[in-house]
Every structure is written in structure tokens, then in C-alpha cells.
PDB file of C-alpha atoms in Angstrom:
ATOM      1  CA  MET A   1       7.896   7.150  94.169  1.00 94.00           C
ATOM      2  CA  ARG A   2       7.844   7.065  90.376  1.00 97.00           C
ATOM      3  CA  VAL A   3       6.565   4.159  88.317  1.00 97.00           C
ATOM      4  CA  LEU A   4       7.321   4.059  84.593  1.00 98.00           C
ATOM      5  CA  PHE A   5       4.890   2.145  82.368  1.00 98.00           C
ATOM      6  CA  ILE A   6       5.970   0.942  78.941  1.00 97.00           C
ATOM      7  CA  LEU A   7       3.005   1.046  76.591  1.00 95.00           C
ATOM      8  CA  GLY A   8       2.685  -0.025  72.963  1.00 90.00           C
ATOM      9  CA  SER A   9      -0.346  -0.291  70.747  1.00 82.00           C
ATOM     10  CA  GLY A  10      -3.749  -1.965  71.126  1.00 79.00           C
ATOM     11  CA  GLY A  11      -4.000  -4.355  74.061  1.00 84.00           C
ATOM     12  CA  HIS A  12      -0.541  -3.611  75.488  1.00 90.00           C
ATOM     13  CA  THR A  13      -1.622  -0.020  75.996  1.00 92.00           C
ATOM     14  CA  THR A  14      -5.063  -0.872  77.360  1.00 90.00           C
ATOM     15  CA  ARG A  15      -3.594  -3.193  79.991  1.00 94.00           C
ATOM     16  CA  GLY A  16      -0.796  -0.773  80.913  1.00 96.00           C
ATOM     17  CA  LEU A  17      -3.330   2.015  81.421  1.00 95.00           C
ATOM     18  CA  LEU A  18      -5.584  -0.224  83.526  1.00 95.00           C
ATOM     19  CA  LEU A  19      -2.609  -0.895  85.808  1.00 96.00           C
ATOM     20  CA  SER A  20      -1.683   2.784  85.941  1.00 96.00           C
ATOM     21  CA  LYS A  21      -5.226   3.615  87.073  1.00 96.00           C
ATOM     22  CA  GLN A  22      -4.843   1.229  90.020  1.00 96.00           C
ATOM     23  CA  ASN A  23      -1.391   2.612  90.801  1.00 95.00           C
ATOM     24  CA  LYS A  24      -1.314   5.086  93.700  1.00 94.00           C
ATOM     25  CA  GLU A  25       2.240   6.263  92.985  1.00 95.00           C
ATOM     26  CA  ASP A  26       3.379   8.768  90.363  1.00 96.00           C
ATOM     27  CA  SER A  27       2.914   7.256  86.870  1.00 97.00           C
ATOM     28  CA  TYR A  28       5.096   8.013  83.824  1.00 97.00           C
ATOM     29  CA  PHE A  29       4.812   6.438  80.379  1.00 97.00           C
ATOM     30  CA  ILE A  30       6.913   5.414  77.407  1.00 97.00           C
ATOM     31  CA  ILE A  31       4.759   5.278  74.278  1.00 95.00           C
ATOM     32  CA  PRO A  32       5.457   4.497  70.611  1.00 93.00           C
ATOM     33  CA  TRP A  33       5.829   7.631  68.544  1.00 89.00           C
ATOM     34  CA  GLU A  34       3.697   6.272  65.690  1.00 84.00           C
ATOM     35  CA  SER A  35       0.614   5.317  67.732  1.00 83.00           C
ATOM     36  CA  LYS A  36      -1.785   8.248  67.741  1.00 83.00           C
ATOM     37  CA  THR A  37      -4.415   6.295  69.675  1.00 83.00           C
ATOM     38  CA  THR A  38      -1.979   5.652  72.527  1.00 87.00           C
ATOM     39  CA  LYS A  39      -0.914   9.297  72.616  1.00 86.00           C
ATOM     40  CA  ALA A  40      -4.535  10.430  72.799  1.00 87.00           C
ATOM     41  CA  LYS A  41      -5.184   8.090  75.731  1.00 89.00           C
ATOM     42  CA  VAL A  42      -2.134   9.051  77.800  1.00 89.00           C
ATOM     43  CA  ARG A  43      -2.067  12.857  77.346  1.00 82.00           C
ATOM     44  CA  GLU A  44       0.569  13.685  80.005  1.00 88.00           C
ATOM     45  CA  LYS A  45       3.859  12.570  81.526  1.00 94.00           C
ATOM     46  CA  TYR A  46       4.861  10.518  78.511  1.00 94.00           C
ATOM     47  CA  PHE A  47       7.936  10.075  76.339  1.00 95.00           C
ATOM     48  CA  SER A  48       7.464   9.091  72.686  1.00 92.00           C
ATOM     49  CA  VAL A  49      10.059   6.728  71.294  1.00 92.00           C
ATOM     50  CA  ILE A  50      10.482   5.215  67.850  1.00 87.00           C
ATOM     51  CA  SER A  51       9.734   1.483  67.720  1.00 84.00           C
ATOM     52  CA  PRO A  52      12.389  -0.879  66.335  1.00 80.00           C
ATOM     53  CA  ARG A  53       9.768  -2.243  64.007  1.00 70.00           C
ATOM     54  CA  PHE A  54       6.596  -0.603  62.877  1.00 60.00           C
ATOM     55  CA  ARG A  55       3.713  -3.024  62.398  1.00 52.00           C
ATOM     56  CA  ALA A  56       4.478  -3.171  58.689  1.00 55.00           C
ATOM     57  CA  LYS A  57       7.512  -5.228  57.744  1.00 61.00           C
ATOM     58  CA  ASP A  58      10.531  -3.322  56.510  1.00 64.00           C
ATOM     59  CA  ASN A  59      14.213  -4.023  56.129  1.00 75.00           C
ATOM     60  CA  ARG A  60      16.485  -5.312  58.870  1.00 77.00           C
ATOM     61  CA  ILE A  61      19.091  -2.563  58.672  1.00 81.00           C
ATOM     62  CA  MET A  62      16.557   0.134  59.500  1.00 82.00           C
ATOM     63  CA  SER A  63      15.108  -1.917  62.309  1.00 82.00           C
ATOM     64  CA  GLY A  64      18.645  -2.503  63.649  1.00 85.00           C
ATOM     65  CA  ILE A  65      19.351   1.219  63.620  1.00 86.00           C
ATOM     66  CA  ARG A  66      16.061   1.891  65.367  1.00 87.00           C
ATOM     67  CA  THR A  67      16.889  -0.696  68.039  1.00 89.00           C
ATOM     68  CA  ILE A  68      20.201   1.042  68.837  1.00 92.00           C
ATOM     69  CA  PHE A  69      18.394   4.356  68.889  1.00 91.00           C
ATOM     70  CA  LEU A  70      15.755   2.936  71.248  1.00 93.00           C
ATOM     71  CA  PHE A  71      18.510   1.760  73.650  1.00 95.00           C
ATOM     72  CA  LEU A  72      20.005   5.254  73.792  1.00 96.00           C
ATOM     73  CA  HIS A  73      16.637   6.927  74.054  1.00 95.00           C
ATOM     74  CA  SER A  74      15.513   4.548  76.836  1.00 96.00           C
ATOM     75  CA  LEU A  75      18.740   5.217  78.724  1.00 96.00           C
ATOM     76  CA  ILE A  76      18.116   8.958  78.621  1.00 96.00           C
ATOM     77  CA  ILE A  77      14.491   8.551  79.722  1.00 97.00           C
ATOM     78  CA  LEU A  78      15.482   6.329  82.665  1.00 96.00           C
ATOM     79  CA  PHE A  79      18.101   8.889  83.730  1.00 94.00           C
ATOM     80  CA  VAL A  80      15.596  11.721  83.530  1.00 95.00           C
ATOM     81  CA  VAL A  81      12.639   9.975  85.204  1.00 96.00           C
ATOM     82  CA  ARG A  82      14.636   7.843  87.680  1.00 95.00           C
ATOM     83  CA  PRO A  83      11.694   5.519  88.369  1.00 97.00           C
ATOM     84  CA  LYS A  84      11.751   3.034  91.215  1.00 97.00           C
ATOM     85  CA  ILE A  85       9.897   0.482  89.101  1.00 97.00           C
ATOM     86  CA  ILE A  86       9.333  -0.103  85.396  1.00 98.00           C
ATOM     87  CA  ILE A  87       6.247  -2.041  84.395  1.00 98.00           C
ATOM     88  CA  SER A  88       5.738  -3.572  80.955  1.00 98.00           C
ATOM     89  CA  THR A  89       2.644  -5.226  79.561  1.00 96.00           C
ATOM     90  CA  GLY A  90       4.684  -6.794  76.780  1.00 92.00           C
ATOM     91  CA  SER A  91       5.071  -4.216  74.016  1.00 90.00           C
ATOM     92  CA  GLY A  92       7.958  -4.213  71.534  1.00 89.00           C
ATOM     93  CA  LEU A  93       9.533  -1.280  73.394  1.00 94.00           C
ATOM     94  CA  THR A  94      10.220  -3.317  76.537  1.00 95.00           C
ATOM     95  CA  ILE A  95      13.574  -5.054  76.229  1.00 94.00           C
ATOM     96  CA  PRO A  96      16.003  -2.073  76.011  1.00 95.00           C
ATOM     97  CA  SER A  97      14.578  -0.345  79.114  1.00 96.00           C
ATOM     98  CA  PHE A  98      14.458  -3.600  81.051  1.00 97.00           C
ATOM     99  CA  LEU A  99      18.094  -4.443  80.315  1.00 95.00           C
ATOM    100  CA  ILE A 100      19.236  -0.920  81.267  1.00 95.00           C
ATOM    101  CA  ALA A 101      17.064  -0.973  84.433  1.00 96.00           C
ATOM    102  CA  GLY A 102      19.186  -3.780  85.872  1.00 89.00           C
ATOM    103  CA  LEU A 103      22.279  -1.555  85.726  1.00 90.00           C
ATOM    104  CA  LEU A 104      20.494   1.384  87.356  1.00 93.00           C
ATOM    105  CA  ARG A 105      18.941  -0.762  90.120  1.00 93.00           C
ATOM    106  CA  ILE A 106      15.448  -0.043  88.948  1.00 97.00           C
ATOM    107  CA  LYS A 107      13.026  -2.879  89.686  1.00 97.00           C
ATOM    108  CA  THR A 108      11.372  -4.514  86.701  1.00 98.00           C
ATOM    109  CA  LEU A 109       7.890  -6.015  86.481  1.00 98.00           C
ATOM    110  CA  TYR A 110       6.807  -7.822  83.355  1.00 98.00           C
ATOM    111  CA  VAL A 111       3.136  -8.731  82.905  1.00 98.00           C
ATOM    112  CA  GLU A 112       2.532 -11.135  80.026  1.00 96.00           C
ATOM    113  CA  SER A 113      -0.455 -10.753  77.716  1.00 92.00           C
ATOM    114  CA  PRO A 114      -3.542 -12.729  78.787  1.00 92.00           C
ATOM    115  CA  SER A 115      -3.545 -14.263  75.311  1.00 88.00           C
ATOM    116  CA  ARG A 116      -0.557 -16.356  76.462  1.00 92.00           C
ATOM    117  CA  ILE A 117      -1.775 -19.338  78.425  1.00 94.00           C
ATOM    118  CA  TYR A 118       0.789 -22.071  77.758  1.00 93.00           C
ATOM    119  CA  ARG A 119       3.601 -20.373  75.800  1.00 92.00           C
ATOM    120  CA  PRO A 120       5.175 -16.982  76.547  1.00 94.00           C
ATOM    121  CA  SER A 121       5.651 -14.357  73.811  1.00 92.00           C
ATOM    122  CA  ILE A 122       9.087 -13.866  72.236  1.00 90.00           C
ATOM    123  CA  ALA A 123       9.886 -10.824  74.393  1.00 91.00           C
ATOM    124  CA  GLY A 124       8.366 -12.583  77.392  1.00 95.00           C
ATOM    125  CA  SER A 125      10.425 -15.750  77.088  1.00 95.00           C
ATOM    126  CA  PHE A 126      13.585 -13.676  76.613  1.00 95.00           C
ATOM    127  CA  LEU A 127      12.873 -11.879  79.896  1.00 96.00           C
ATOM    128  CA  ILE A 128      12.099 -14.934  82.073  1.00 97.00           C
ATOM    129  CA  GLY A 129      14.785 -14.978  84.802  1.00 95.00           C
ATOM    130  CA  LYS A 130      16.059 -11.503  83.812  1.00 95.00           C
ATOM    131  CA  VAL A 131      13.370  -9.436  85.586  1.00 97.00           C
ATOM    132  CA  ASP A 132      12.486  -8.935  89.250  1.00 97.00           C
ATOM    133  CA  MET A 133       8.955 -10.216  88.746  1.00 98.00           C
ATOM    134  CA  TRP A 134       7.427 -12.006  85.765  1.00 98.00           C
ATOM    135  CA  LEU A 135       3.669 -12.364  85.945  1.00 98.00           C
ATOM    136  CA  SER A 136       1.374 -14.505  83.871  1.00 97.00           C
ATOM    137  CA  SER A 137      -2.365 -13.913  83.643  1.00 95.00           C
ATOM    138  CA  TRP A 138      -2.873 -17.664  83.884  1.00 96.00           C
ATOM    139  CA  SER A 139      -1.772 -20.261  86.434  1.00 96.00           C
ATOM    140  CA  GLU A 140      -1.039 -22.660  83.548  1.00 96.00           C
ATOM    141  CA  LEU A 141       2.072 -20.723  82.454  1.00 96.00           C
ATOM    142  CA  ALA A 142       3.219 -20.286  86.067  1.00 97.00           C
ATOM    143  CA  ASN A 143       3.061 -24.062  86.520  1.00 97.00           C
ATOM    144  CA  ILE A 144       5.317 -24.633  83.519  1.00 97.00           C
ATOM    145  CA  TYR A 145       8.084 -22.088  84.358  1.00 97.00           C
ATOM    146  CA  GLU A 146       9.670 -21.839  87.789  1.00 96.00           C
ATOM    147  CA  LYS A 147      10.316 -18.077  87.561  1.00 97.00           C
ATOM    148  CA  VAL A 148       6.828 -17.224  86.386  1.00 98.00           C
ATOM    149  CA  GLU A 149       4.263 -16.138  88.980  1.00 98.00           C
ATOM    150  CA  TYR A 150       0.504 -15.944  88.833  1.00 98.00           C
ATOM    151  CA  ARG A 151      -1.320 -13.185  90.746  1.00 98.00           C
ATOM    152  CA  GLY A 152      -4.429 -12.763  88.662  1.00 97.00           C
ATOM    153  CA  MET A 153      -5.370 -10.965  85.490  1.00 95.00           C
ATOM    154  CA  ILE A 154      -5.423  -7.267  84.565  1.00 94.00           C
ATOM    155  CA  VAL A 155      -9.120  -6.350  84.625  1.00 87.00           C
TER     156      VAL A 155
ATOM    157  CA  MET B   1     -27.899  -4.971  66.510  1.00 96.00           C
ATOM    158  CA  ILE B   2     -24.687  -6.730  65.530  1.00 97.00           C
ATOM    159  CA  PHE B   3     -21.569  -4.833  66.514  1.00 97.00           C
ATOM    160  CA  ILE B   4     -18.408  -5.643  64.566  1.00 96.00           C
ATOM    161  CA  THR B   5     -15.024  -4.541  65.844  1.00 94.00           C
ATOM    162  CA  VAL B   6     -11.553  -5.158  64.441  1.00 91.00           C
ATOM    163  CA  GLY B   7      -9.619  -3.388  67.220  1.00 81.00           C
ATOM    164  CA  THR B   8      -7.099  -0.589  66.899  1.00 76.00           C
ATOM    165  CA  SER B   9      -3.869  -2.326  65.873  1.00 73.00           C
ATOM    166  CA  LEU B  10      -4.736  -4.102  62.613  1.00 80.00           C
ATOM    167  CA  PRO B  11      -7.564  -3.779  60.079  1.00 86.00           C
ATOM    168  CA  HIS B  12      -9.515  -6.853  58.961  1.00 90.00           C
ATOM    169  CA  ASP B  13     -10.853  -6.124  55.470  1.00 93.00           C
ATOM    170  CA  GLU B  14     -11.853  -9.738  54.804  1.00 92.00           C
ATOM    171  CA  LEU B  15     -14.343  -9.683  57.683  1.00 94.00           C
ATOM    172  CA  ILE B  16     -15.897  -6.341  56.745  1.00 96.00           C
ATOM    173  CA  ARG B  17     -16.199  -7.293  53.066  1.00 96.00           C
ATOM    174  CA  HIS B  18     -17.780 -10.652  53.878  1.00 96.00           C
ATOM    175  CA  MET B  19     -20.282  -9.055  56.258  1.00 96.00           C
ATOM    176  CA  ASP B  20     -21.131  -6.436  53.629  1.00 97.00           C
ATOM    177  CA  GLU B  21     -21.929  -9.226  51.148  1.00 97.00           C
ATOM    178  CA  LEU B  22     -24.072 -11.104  53.686  1.00 97.00           C
ATOM    179  CA  VAL B  23     -26.181  -7.995  54.236  1.00 97.00           C
ATOM    180  CA  LYS B  24     -26.406  -7.254  50.510  1.00 97.00           C
ATOM    181  CA  LYS B  25     -27.580 -10.807  49.802  1.00 96.00           C
ATOM    182  CA  GLY B  26     -30.161 -10.527  52.572  1.00 96.00           C
ATOM    183  CA  ARG B  27     -28.619 -13.416  54.492  1.00 96.00           C
ATOM    184  CA  ILE B  28     -28.199 -11.141  57.535  1.00 95.00           C
ATOM    185  CA  LYS B  29     -31.124  -8.856  58.280  1.00 95.00           C
ATOM    186  CA  ASP B  30     -29.995  -7.363  61.588  1.00 96.00           C
ATOM    187  CA  LYS B  31     -28.870  -3.785  61.944  1.00 96.00           C
ATOM    188  CA  ILE B  32     -25.072  -3.631  61.874  1.00 97.00           C
ATOM    189  CA  ILE B  33     -22.527  -1.156  63.161  1.00 96.00           C
ATOM    190  CA  ALA B  34     -18.841  -1.724  62.429  1.00 96.00           C
ATOM    191  CA  GLN B  35     -15.579  -0.349  63.736  1.00 96.00           C
ATOM    192  CA  ILE B  36     -13.167  -0.896  60.834  1.00 95.00           C
ATOM    193  CA  GLY B  37      -9.893   0.712  61.989  1.00 92.00           C
ATOM    194  CA  ASP B  38      -7.486   1.556  59.167  1.00 91.00           C
ATOM    195  CA  GLY B  39      -9.223  -0.894  56.812  1.00 93.00           C
ATOM    196  CA  LYS B  40      -9.170  -0.226  53.066  1.00 95.00           C
ATOM    197  CA  TYR B  41     -12.558  -1.813  52.376  1.00 96.00           C
ATOM    198  CA  ILE B  42     -15.490   0.522  53.015  1.00 96.00           C
ATOM    199  CA  PRO B  43     -18.818  -1.238  53.701  1.00 97.00           C
ATOM    200  CA  LYS B  44     -21.759  -0.053  51.591  1.00 97.00           C
ATOM    201  CA  ASN B  45     -24.630  -1.750  53.382  1.00 97.00           C
ATOM    202  CA  PHE B  46     -24.165  -0.739  57.011  1.00 97.00           C
ATOM    203  CA  ARG B  47     -22.889   2.087  59.187  1.00 96.00           C
ATOM    204  CA  TYR B  48     -19.251   2.156  60.192  1.00 96.00           C
ATOM    205  CA  ALA B  49     -16.644   4.223  62.003  1.00 96.00           C
ATOM    206  CA  ARG B  50     -12.880   3.897  61.820  1.00 95.00           C
ATOM    207  CA  PHE B  51     -12.423   4.296  65.551  1.00 91.00           C
ATOM    208  CA  ILE B  52     -15.037   4.476  68.256  1.00 91.00           C
ATOM    209  CA  LYS B  53     -14.214   6.240  71.474  1.00 86.00           C
ATOM    210  CA  ASN B  54     -16.862   4.633  73.621  1.00 90.00           C
ATOM    211  CA  MET B  55     -16.633   0.935  72.727  1.00 91.00           C
ATOM    212  CA  GLU B  56     -18.397  -0.007  75.946  1.00 92.00           C
ATOM    213  CA  ASP B  57     -21.534   1.731  74.685  1.00 94.00           C
ATOM    214  CA  GLY B  58     -21.414  -0.239  71.421  1.00 94.00           C
ATOM    215  CA  TYR B  59     -20.935  -3.524  73.293  1.00 95.00           C
ATOM    216  CA  ASN B  60     -23.815  -2.774  75.635  1.00 95.00           C
ATOM    217  CA  ARG B  61     -26.236  -1.977  72.840  1.00 96.00           C
ATOM    218  CA  ALA B  62     -25.270  -4.999  70.751  1.00 96.00           C
ATOM    219  CA  ASP B  63     -27.197  -8.269  70.757  1.00 96.00           C
ATOM    220  CA  ILE B  64     -24.168  -9.962  69.244  1.00 97.00           C
ATOM    221  CA  ILE B  65     -20.550  -8.816  69.029  1.00 97.00           C
ATOM    222  CA  VAL B  66     -18.348 -10.047  66.193  1.00 97.00           C
ATOM    223  CA  SER B  67     -14.671  -9.491  66.809  1.00 94.00           C
ATOM    224  CA  ASN B  68     -11.210 -10.588  65.754  1.00 84.00           C
ATOM    225  CA  CYS B  69      -9.056 -12.557  68.206  1.00 73.00           C
ATOM    226  CA  GLY B  70      -7.716  -9.564  70.171  1.00 80.00           C
ATOM    227  CA  ALA B  71      -7.308 -10.596  73.797  1.00 83.00           C
ATOM    228  CA  GLY B  72      -8.569  -7.240  75.041  1.00 83.00           C
ATOM    229  CA  THR B  73     -11.872  -7.372  73.200  1.00 88.00           C
ATOM    230  CA  ILE B  74     -12.387 -11.012  74.123  1.00 91.00           C
ATOM    231  CA  LEU B  75     -11.769 -10.527  77.832  1.00 91.00           C
ATOM    232  CA  GLU B  76     -13.750  -7.326  78.009  1.00 90.00           C
ATOM    233  CA  ASN B  77     -16.816  -9.127  76.685  1.00 95.00           C
ATOM    234  CA  VAL B  78     -16.601 -12.644  78.140  1.00 96.00           C
ATOM    235  CA  THR B  79     -16.195 -11.119  81.617  1.00 95.00           C
ATOM    236  CA  LYS B  80     -19.571  -9.434  81.092  1.00 95.00           C
ATOM    237  CA  GLY B  81     -21.223 -12.555  79.660  1.00 95.00           C
ATOM    238  CA  ARG B  82     -22.052 -10.894  76.334  1.00 96.00           C
ATOM    239  CA  ARG B  83     -22.793 -12.841  73.137  1.00 97.00           C
ATOM    240  CA  LEU B  84     -19.426 -12.885  71.409  1.00 97.00           C
ATOM    241  CA  ILE B  85     -18.348 -14.426  68.114  1.00 97.00           C
ATOM    242  CA  VAL B  86     -14.631 -14.459  67.453  1.00 94.00           C
ATOM    243  CA  ILE B  87     -13.105 -14.767  64.025  1.00 92.00           C
ATOM    244  CA  GLN B  88      -9.379 -14.935  63.434  1.00 81.00           C
ATOM    245  CA  ASN B  89      -7.533 -12.196  61.587  1.00 76.00           C
ATOM    246  CA  PRO B  90      -4.940 -14.000  59.405  1.00 70.00           C
ATOM    247  CA  ASP B  91      -2.614 -10.962  59.592  1.00 68.00           C
ATOM    248  CA  VAL B  92      -1.980 -11.189  63.353  1.00 65.00           C
ATOM    249  CA  THR B  93       1.517 -12.399  64.284  1.00 57.00           C
ATOM    250  CA  GLY B  94       1.949 -16.072  65.059  1.00 57.00           C
ATOM    251  CA  GLY B  95      -1.669 -16.945  65.702  1.00 62.00           C
ATOM    252  CA  HIS B  96      -1.015 -17.241  69.456  1.00 69.00           C
ATOM    253  CA  GLU B  97      -4.428 -15.735  70.166  1.00 73.00           C
ATOM    254  CA  TRP B  98      -5.829 -19.206  69.494  1.00 80.00           C
ATOM    255  CA  GLU B  99      -4.795 -20.312  72.976  1.00 86.00           C
ATOM    256  CA  LEU B 100      -7.145 -17.817  74.579  1.00 90.00           C
ATOM    257  CA  VAL B 101      -9.911 -18.333  72.050  1.00 91.00           C
ATOM    258  CA  LYS B 102      -9.755 -22.115  72.527  1.00 91.00           C
ATOM    259  CA  LYS B 103      -9.810 -21.792  76.302  1.00 93.00           C
ATOM    260  CA  MET B 104     -12.796 -19.444  76.183  1.00 95.00           C
ATOM    261  CA  GLU B 105     -14.581 -21.642  73.648  1.00 95.00           C
ATOM    262  CA  ASP B 106     -14.084 -24.688  75.902  1.00 96.00           C
ATOM    263  CA  GLY B 107     -15.657 -22.778  78.783  1.00 96.00           C
ATOM    264  CA  GLY B 108     -18.686 -21.802  76.684  1.00 96.00           C
ATOM    265  CA  HIS B 109     -17.788 -18.118  76.943  1.00 97.00           C
ATOM    266  CA  LEU B 110     -17.774 -17.411  73.190  1.00 97.00           C
ATOM    267  CA  ILE B 111     -18.377 -18.891  69.759  1.00 96.00           C
ATOM    268  CA  TRP B 112     -15.254 -19.432  67.699  1.00 94.00           C
ATOM    269  CA  CYS B 113     -15.968 -18.990  64.000  1.00 93.00           C
ATOM    270  CA  LYS B 114     -13.060 -20.843  62.399  1.00 89.00           C
ATOM    271  CA  ASN B 115     -13.915 -20.081  58.798  1.00 90.00           C
ATOM    272  CA  ILE B 116     -15.311 -16.844  57.434  1.00 92.00           C
ATOM    273  CA  ASP B 117     -17.785 -18.799  55.257  1.00 93.00           C
ATOM    274  CA  GLU B 118     -19.442 -20.050  58.461  1.00 95.00           C
ATOM    275  CA  LEU B 119     -19.968 -16.563  59.870  1.00 96.00           C
ATOM    276  CA  ALA B 120     -23.670 -16.327  59.003  1.00 96.00           C
ATOM    277  CA  ASP B 121     -24.321 -19.730  60.603  1.00 96.00           C
ATOM    278  CA  CYS B 122     -22.331 -18.707  63.687  1.00 96.00           C
ATOM    279  CA  ILE B 123     -24.539 -15.628  64.038  1.00 97.00           C
ATOM    280  CA  ASP B 124     -27.652 -17.841  63.895  1.00 96.00           C
ATOM    281  CA  VAL B 125     -26.199 -20.156  66.547  1.00 96.00           C
ATOM    282  CA  ALA B 126     -25.177 -17.229  68.770  1.00 96.00           C
ATOM    283  CA  LYS B 127     -28.786 -16.037  68.921  1.00 95.00           C
ATOM    284  CA  ASP B 128     -29.902 -19.314  70.510  1.00 93.00           C
ATOM    285  CA  THR B 129     -26.901 -19.987  72.741  1.00 92.00           C
ATOM    286  CA  LEU B 130     -26.438 -19.332  76.449  1.00 92.00           C
ATOM    287  CA  PHE B 131     -23.034 -17.762  77.089  1.00 95.00           C
ATOM    288  CA  ASN B 132     -21.254 -18.422  80.396  1.00 96.00           C
ATOM    289  CA  MET B 133     -19.714 -15.375  82.021  1.00 97.00           C
ATOM    290  CA  PHE B 134     -15.950 -15.704  82.600  1.00 97.00           C
ATOM    291  CA  ILE B 135     -14.868 -14.481  86.033  1.00 96.00           C
ATOM    292  CA  PRO B 136     -11.077 -13.987  86.393  1.00 95.00           C
ATOM    293  CA  GLU B 137      -9.078 -13.193  89.529  1.00 96.00           C
ATOM    294  CA  ARG B 138      -7.945  -9.555  89.484  1.00 96.00           C
ATOM    295  CA  LEU B 139      -4.264  -8.587  89.585  1.00 97.00           C
ATOM    296  CA  ASP B 140      -3.764  -6.086  92.430  1.00 97.00           C
ATOM    297  CA  ILE B 141      -0.953  -3.783  91.304  1.00 97.00           C
ATOM    298  CA  VAL B 142      -0.699  -1.897  94.601  1.00 97.00           C
ATOM    299  CA  LEU B 143       0.035  -5.099  96.551  1.00 97.00           C
ATOM    300  CA  THR B 144       2.288  -6.335  93.760  1.00 97.00           C
ATOM    301  CA  ILE B 145       4.386  -3.133  93.792  1.00 97.00           C
ATOM    302  CA  LYS B 146       4.704  -3.354  97.573  1.00 96.00           C
ATOM    303  CA  GLU B 147       6.041  -6.873  97.368  1.00 96.00           C
ATOM    304  CA  LEU B 148       8.326  -6.067  94.466  1.00 96.00           C
ATOM    305  CA  ILE B 149       9.949  -3.187  96.383  1.00 94.00           C
ATOM    306  CA  SER B 150      10.643  -5.423  99.358  1.00 93.00           C
ATOM    307  CA  ARG B 151      12.397  -8.066  97.217  1.00 87.00           C
TER     308      ARG B 151
END
């Protein structure tokens, strides 16, 4: 069984990699093309994609074009890898793959950042109710939203 | 030794510059090592590295860790009961990291330095404070995947 992890930069990547180390199935990764640190940590079975927005702010047209490109790129990756599950730790690369996964009957697991105790992130709140499992690192958030579950923290 | 880390996603020049001045003025006399990321400001009065592969080693050797509000750094250190001072990076999106910092501050797991001008005082306080270790429940991904497949 293949599990595809969507990484990002900084903490998103650290948490995704911690989960992949626990995972006993075959792990694959989507990583942002511009993050050298992430690339150095993953080393194999990864696909680099261009993020809709780099950390620096730039114009909306470019970021729109990159979003469309990310949708197409994610679609190709999902077709090639055919994972049973996609897991995201909340990076900006998440939403396209997660929306496509629904069509391909791939299960989706979203794990919110532990920095979110009472309010979900923008990507996170968009995905509540649209994923197969939405996990918070805190029981507080799970008590506020019906479709949010708490099963502990990534450590 | 005071270990300063800004994380890998965003630099925090303000923190490094302020610390550099504190050392220059003699206000801070401890040995300092800093991880400055892609920061533009280069400290003149202590050793630094842009990225450090073995952060764990730095944390273990430090008497006090000064960090920005990155959730990863915070959790990595409060779960080990280390002396941690957190200072907010104004460039981080939305300031949502406050939720975690506040929660950890309430539990006595870290010292939250709200203003960079108070940093030197926070370091003094950290030396005489007992830090409570934070012990979270661990997410078991193997069990979680099993349940997810059966849904």
C-alpha cells in the first residue's frame, strides 16, 4: 500500500517526516520545488512541485497561474503514484491534491498544525468536512468542530 | 551557553541584531551560538551558522534556548523540559502562533518575551525559573491509517 505525504517548508515538513517514520507502508512525498532543506531531508521517492505562492509576496496573476499548474501537476502525480492515502500536515500544496483525491477514491487525512488550538488555519478550515479524517493536535479544536477529531499530537 | 534559533522558514534579523548589541554592551556575558537562517544581519559578537544540521545537539548543550514562535521548536523543547524563551517574529503570517505560546506560557513550560527590549530581563528570569515539562499524547499513525482505510 502506498501513502503519499504532502510536505512544505519548516514545521510542515518536520511533522510530515515524523509521521512517515512511523508509517509501515510505502511512503511517497510531494515537496515544494524551492525548499532545498526539504529536498535534503527527503532524498528519495519525492516529486517537486512549484508552490502557488513562494514565501515572499508577489502578484496575483502569477500565483493564479501557479495554482492551475499545481492542480495539473498534482493530478499527474496522483495518477502515477496511485496512493491509497494522502496525508497532509497543512502545507500550501495540500488543497489541489486533496480535491483531486476525492475523485480518484483516494483517502485523505489532514493533520492540523499544533500551533492551532482554537482556530484552524485557512487551508484547514477550508478542508473541514471535505476530507476523510481531519485531526487536530488539541482536544480544544475537536470540541469546537463536529468533524474534527483528536488523536494526539505528532511527536 | 545561550542557543538562539530562528528556524528554517523565515529569518529574524531584529532578534539577532538586538542580541548582538546586548553582547557588545556587556549586558549579556554568556557564550552565545546562533542559527540565523537566511538572515541579512550578520552578528559580530558571537558565533553563528545559517543552518545547523544537528539542532538537538545545540539544544542539549544550551542552558537557555531563545527561539521565535515556531511550533516545532517550541514543542521539541517544552516536551524535554528545557529552558525556553520565545520571542515573536513579526514577519510570520497572522500571528496564530500566539495560541500555542500562550498555552505553553500558562502551563509554565516557557517564558514568553513579548517585547524585544525585555529580552535581557527574560534571560535573567529564565536562569532562576523552574520549567515544567509538557507531556503530550502521541498520535499513532499506524492505528490511524488502519481506521481510515476501514471507513
